[in-house]
């Protein structure tokens, strides 16, 4: 079984080499694809060459959706059996990758979401607002899609060969986490979830500001609206 | 009732373009938000009067304002479709470049 671990990054550079190393240490079936989404300065690629490592740099910041498209194209062309996306900030424990893949195979799912069991925090007014909004978004998305997921914003997504084949034909914009799940529903792929524990961010900080959060919410609801419009048609 | 026609028609146009993929997610989101704001303002007299007072408009010339905003939004929608199309082509080009570069790199790694 050939497994491709896709790590998109935008200015998250410190953990990339160790992350790639830990993923490759999981076994010979693991390959990595790091896509630098126009970081400034560019991510150092020293030591990131080998038969199981790939790196591509976008000339400017094109957004996560396009990087997802590039990863899906590569996974499809190179005939990978599994495509697994993780974040570059180290919040997804590498040890949880094998269990999530095994669980996906055992359950016969095409798409598996790593649902963070500890993603909702209530330590500040801002985090409370974010948690309430996130819960509302999850509930609305479940209602619109008919799925029952605890997490719609997870950066840990696993796709089977069937899902890669169907999803690589689609175009993704700036919110691929949600777009992939909604497209999977439209394409009648089996979507399931696996509970994971999110690591605390060690380096850098979240790039989501207040205005960025509002923008994300707007994108999220627009995607749900498009899904509803397509379903009705 | 007449004032509802403009934002509703514009909204339908934006949604049809968005659904067909001709209008990008970001641009259609902003347009829908603007149309909802116009819909709220035009259907609520107290908000409209407060806005008129704020802008020192004694006789709100609704028809002219409506036509002007309509024309402007029409132009914005056409431009938004053009921007979305340009972005789609740019993305397709980048995907092509990535495919070629990654294939070359994979071949180089094998040899």
CSV table of C-alpha atoms in Angstrom, one decimal, chain A:
chain,number,residue,atom,x,y,z
A,1,UNK,CA,0.0,0.0,0.0
A,2,UNK,CA,1.5,3.4,-1.1
A,3,UNK,CA,0.6,6.2,1.3
A,4,UNK,CA,1.2,9.9,0.5
A,5,UNK,CA,1.3,12.3,3.4
A,6,UNK,CA,0.6,15.8,2.1
A,7,UNK,CA,1.8,18.7,4.2
A,8,UNK,CA,0.8,22.2,3.0
A,9,UNK,CA,2.7,25.0,4.6
A,10,UNK,CA,2.6,28.8,4.5
A,11,UNK,CA,5.4,30.3,6.6
A,12,UNK,CA,5.3,27.4,9.0
A,13,UNK,CA,8.8,26.2,8.5
A,14,UNK,CA,10.4,25.1,11.8
A,15,UNK,CA,8.8,21.7,12.1
A,16,UNK,CA,8.8,20.6,8.5
A,17,UNK,CA,12.1,18.7,8.5
A,18,UNK,CA,11.3,16.8,11.7
A,19,UNK,CA,7.7,16.2,10.6
A,20,UNK,CA,8.9,14.7,7.3
A,21,UNK,CA,11.4,12.6,9.1
A,22,UNK,CA,8.9,11.2,11.5
A,23,UNK,CA,6.4,10.4,8.8
A,24,UNK,CA,9.0,8.6,6.7
A,25,UNK,CA,10.1,6.6,9.8
A,26,UNK,CA,6.6,5.1,10.0
A,27,UNK,CA,7.4,2.7,7.2
A,28,UNK,CA,8.6,2.2,3.6
A,29,UNK,CA,5.0,2.6,2.3
A,30,UNK,CA,5.0,6.3,3.5
A,31,UNK,CA,5.9,9.1,1.1
A,32,UNK,CA,5.7,12.8,1.8
A,33,UNK,CA,4.7,15.8,-0.4
A,34,UNK,CA,5.5,19.2,1.1
A,35,UNK,CA,3.8,22.1,-0.8
A,36,UNK,CA,5.1,25.6,0.2
A,37,UNK,CA,2.2,27.9,-0.6
A,38,UNK,CA,4.4,30.9,-1.3
A,39,UNK,CA,6.1,31.3,2.1
A,40,UNK,CA,8.3,34.4,2.4
A,41,UNK,CA,11.2,33.6,2.6
A,42,UNK,CA,10.9,30.2,0.9
A,43,UNK,CA,11.1,27.0,3.0
A,44,UNK,CA,14.6,25.5,3.2
A,45,UNK,CA,14.7,22.3,1.2
A,46,UNK,CA,18.1,21.1,2.4
A,47,UNK,CA,17.8,17.5,3.4
A,48,UNK,CA,14.4,17.2,1.8
A,49,UNK,CA,15.4,15.0,-1.1
A,50,UNK,CA,15.0,11.3,-1.5
A,51,UNK,CA,13.0,8.8,-3.3
A,52,UNK,CA,10.1,9.1,-0.8
A,53,UNK,CA,10.1,12.9,-0.5
A,54,UNK,CA,8.7,15.5,-2.8
A,55,UNK,CA,8.6,19.2,-2.5
A,56,UNK,CA,6.9,21.9,-4.6
A,57,UNK,CA,6.9,25.6,-4.1
A,58,UNK,CA,4.0,27.8,-5.4
A,59,UNK,CA,5.4,31.1,-6.8
A,60,UNK,CA,3.0,33.1,-4.6
A,61,UNK,CA,0.3,32.4,-2.1
A,62,UNK,CA,-2.5,30.6,-4.0
A,63,UNK,CA,-4.5,29.2,-1.1
A,64,UNK,CA,-5.0,25.8,0.4
A,65,UNK,CA,-7.5,24.8,-2.2
A,66,UNK,CA,-5.0,24.9,-5.1
A,67,UNK,CA,-2.4,23.1,-3.0
A,68,UNK,CA,-5.0,20.4,-2.3
A,69,UNK,CA,-5.6,20.1,-6.1
A,70,UNK,CA,-1.9,19.7,-6.7
A,71,UNK,CA,-1.6,17.0,-4.1
A,72,UNK,CA,-4.6,15.2,-5.5
A,73,UNK,CA,-3.2,15.4,-9.0
A,74,UNK,CA,0.1,14.0,-7.8
A,75,UNK,CA,-1.5,11.2,-5.8
A,76,UNK,CA,-3.6,10.3,-8.8
A,77,UNK,CA,-0.8,10.3,-11.3
A,78,UNK,CA,1.6,8.4,-9.1
A,79,UNK,CA,-1.1,5.9,-8.2
A,80,UNK,CA,-1.1,6.3,-4.4
A,81,UNK,CA,-3.6,4.1,-2.5
A,82,UNK,CA,-4.0,6.7,0.3
A,83,UNK,CA,-3.7,10.4,0.5
A,84,UNK,CA,-3.4,11.8,4.0
A,85,UNK,CA,-3.3,15.6,4.7
A,86,UNK,CA,-1.8,16.9,7.9
A,87,UNK,CA,-1.0,20.4,9.1
A,88,UNK,CA,2.6,21.8,9.1
A,89,UNK,CA,2.3,23.3,12.7
A,90,UNK,CA,2.7,19.9,14.4
A,91,UNK,CA,-0.8,19.8,15.9
A,92,UNK,CA,-1.4,16.4,14.4
A,93,UNK,CA,0.5,13.6,16.2
A,94,UNK,CA,2.3,11.5,13.6
A,95,UNK,CA,1.6,8.4,15.8
A,96,UNK,CA,-2.1,8.8,15.0
A,97,UNK,CA,-1.6,8.4,11.3
A,98,UNK,CA,-1.3,4.6,11.2
A,99,UNK,CA,-4.4,4.0,13.5
A,100,UNK,CA,-6.5,6.3,11.4
A,101,UNK,CA,-5.5,4.6,8.2
A,102,UNK,CA,-6.2,1.1,9.7
A,103,UNK,CA,-9.5,2.4,11.0
A,104,UNK,CA,-10.4,3.7,7.5
A,105,UNK,CA,-9.6,0.4,5.9
A,106,UNK,CA,-11.4,-1.6,8.5
A,107,UNK,CA,-14.6,0.5,8.2
A,108,UNK,CA,-14.5,0.6,4.4
A,109,UNK,CA,-14.6,4.4,4.4
A,110,UNK,CA,-13.5,6.5,1.4
A,111,UNK,CA,-12.9,9.7,3.4
A,112,UNK,CA,-11.8,9.8,7.0
A,113,UNK,CA,-11.7,13.0,9.1
A,114,UNK,CA,-9.5,13.3,12.1
A,115,UNK,CA,-12.0,14.9,14.5
A,116,UNK,CA,-10.1,16.7,17.3
A,117,UNK,CA,-11.6,15.8,20.6
A,118,UNK,CA,-9.9,18.8,22.4
A,119,UNK,CA,-10.4,21.5,19.7
A,120,UNK,CA,-13.0,23.5,21.7
A,121,UNK,CA,-11.4,25.6,24.4
A,122,UNK,CA,-13.1,28.2,26.7
A,123,UNK,CA,-10.2,30.1,28.3
A,124,UNK,CA,-10.9,33.5,26.9
A,125,UNK,CA,-13.9,35.5,25.5
A,126,UNK,CA,-12.5,35.1,22.0
A,127,UNK,CA,-12.1,31.4,22.3
A,128,UNK,CA,-15.6,31.1,23.7
A,129,UNK,CA,-17.0,33.0,20.7
A,130,UNK,CA,-14.9,30.9,18.4
A,131,UNK,CA,-16.1,27.6,20.0
A,132,UNK,CA,-19.8,28.7,19.9
A,133,UNK,CA,-19.4,29.7,16.2
A,134,UNK,CA,-17.6,26.4,15.4
A,135,UNK,CA,-20.4,24.4,17.1
A,136,UNK,CA,-23.0,26.3,15.1
A,137,UNK,CA,-21.1,25.7,11.9
A,138,UNK,CA,-20.7,22.0,12.6
A,139,UNK,CA,-24.4,21.6,13.3
A,140,UNK,CA,-25.4,23.5,10.2
A,141,UNK,CA,-23.0,21.6,8.0
A,142,UNK,CA,-24.3,18.2,9.4
A,143,UNK,CA,-27.9,19.3,8.8
A,144,UNK,CA,-27.1,20.4,5.2
A,145,UNK,CA,-25.0,17.5,4.3
A,146,UNK,CA,-26.7,14.7,6.2
A,147,UNK,CA,-23.4,13.6,7.7
A,148,UNK,CA,-22.8,13.3,11.5
A,149,UNK,CA,-19.3,14.7,12.0
A,150,UNK,CA,-18.0,16.3,15.2
A,151,UNK,CA,-15.5,18.3,13.2
A,152,UNK,CA,-15.7,20.1,9.9
A,153,UNK,CA,-12.6,22.2,10.0
A,154,UNK,CA,-10.0,19.5,10.7
A,155,UNK,CA,-6.8,19.6,8.7
A,156,UNK,CA,-6.3,15.9,9.1
A,157,UNK,CA,-8.1,14.2,6.2
A,158,UNK,CA,-7.5,10.8,4.7
A,159,UNK,CA,-8.6,9.8,1.2
A,160,UNK,CA,-8.8,6.3,-0.3
A,161,UNK,CA,-7.9,5.5,-3.9
A,162,UNK,CA,-11.5,5.8,-4.9
A,163,UNK,CA,-11.8,9.2,-3.3
A,164,UNK,CA,-8.6,10.4,-4.9
A,165,UNK,CA,-9.8,9.3,-8.3
A,166,UNK,CA,-13.1,11.1,-7.9
A,167,UNK,CA,-12.0,14.2,-6.0
A,168,UNK,CA,-9.0,15.1,-8.2
A,169,UNK,CA,-11.4,16.1,-10.9
A,170,UNK,CA,-12.9,18.8,-8.8
A,171,UNK,CA,-11.6,22.3,-8.3
A,172,UNK,CA,-11.0,23.6,-4.8
A,173,UNK,CA,-11.0,27.2,-3.5
A,174,UNK,CA,-9.8,28.6,-0.2
A,175,UNK,CA,-11.5,26.2,2.2
A,176,UNK,CA,-10.7,22.7,1.0
A,177,UNK,CA,-11.4,21.0,4.3
A,178,UNK,CA,-15.1,21.7,4.0
A,179,UNK,CA,-15.2,21.5,0.2
A,180,UNK,CA,-13.7,18.0,0.2
A,181,UNK,CA,-16.3,16.8,2.6
A,182,UNK,CA,-19.2,18.4,0.7
A,183,UNK,CA,-17.9,17.1,-2.7
A,184,UNK,CA,-17.6,13.6,-1.1
A,185,UNK,CA,-21.3,13.7,-0.2
A,186,UNK,CA,-22.2,14.8,-3.7
A,187,UNK,CA,-20.0,12.0,-5.2
A,188,UNK,CA,-21.6,9.4,-2.8
A,189,UNK,CA,-18.3,8.6,-1.1
A,190,UNK,CA,-18.4,7.0,2.4
A,191,UNK,CA,-17.3,9.6,5.0
A,192,UNK,CA,-16.4,8.7,8.5
A,193,UNK,CA,-14.5,10.2,11.4
A,194,UNK,CA,-11.7,9.1,13.8
A,195,UNK,CA,-11.2,10.9,17.1
A,196,UNK,CA,-7.7,12.4,17.6
A,197,UNK,CA,-6.1,14.6,20.2
A,198,UNK,CA,-4.7,17.9,19.0
A,199,UNK,CA,-1.2,18.8,20.0
A,200,UNK,CA,-0.5,22.2,21.4
A,201,UNK,CA,1.1,24.5,18.9
A,202,UNK,CA,4.8,24.8,19.8
A,203,UNK,CA,6.1,27.2,17.1
A,204,UNK,CA,4.5,30.3,15.6
A,205,UNK,CA,0.9,31.3,16.0
A,206,UNK,CA,-2.4,30.8,14.2
A,207,UNK,CA,-2.8,33.0,11.2
A,208,UNK,CA,-6.6,33.4,11.8
A,209,UNK,CA,-7.4,36.9,12.9
A,210,UNK,CA,-10.8,38.3,13.7
A,211,UNK,CA,-11.4,39.5,10.2
A,212,UNK,CA,-9.9,36.3,8.8
A,213,UNK,CA,-12.4,34.4,11.0
A,214,UNK,CA,-15.3,36.3,9.7
A,215,UNK,CA,-14.1,35.7,6.2
A,216,UNK,CA,-13.8,32.0,6.9
A,217,UNK,CA,-17.3,31.8,8.3
A,218,UNK,CA,-18.7,33.6,5.2
A,219,UNK,CA,-16.9,31.2,3.0
A,220,UNK,CA,-18.2,28.3,5.0
A,221,UNK,CA,-21.8,29.3,4.8
A,222,UNK,CA,-21.4,30.1,1.1
A,223,UNK,CA,-20.1,26.6,0.5
A,224,UNK,CA,-23.1,25.1,2.3
A,225,UNK,CA,-25.4,27.3,0.3
A,226,UNK,CA,-23.8,26.1,-3.0
A,227,UNK,CA,-24.2,22.5,-1.7
A,228,UNK,CA,-27.9,23.1,-1.0
A,229,UNK,CA,-28.4,24.7,-4.5
A,230,UNK,CA,-26.7,21.8,-6.2
A,231,UNK,CA,-28.6,19.2,-4.2
A,232,UNK,CA,-31.9,20.9,-5.1
A,233,UNK,CA,-31.0,20.9,-8.7
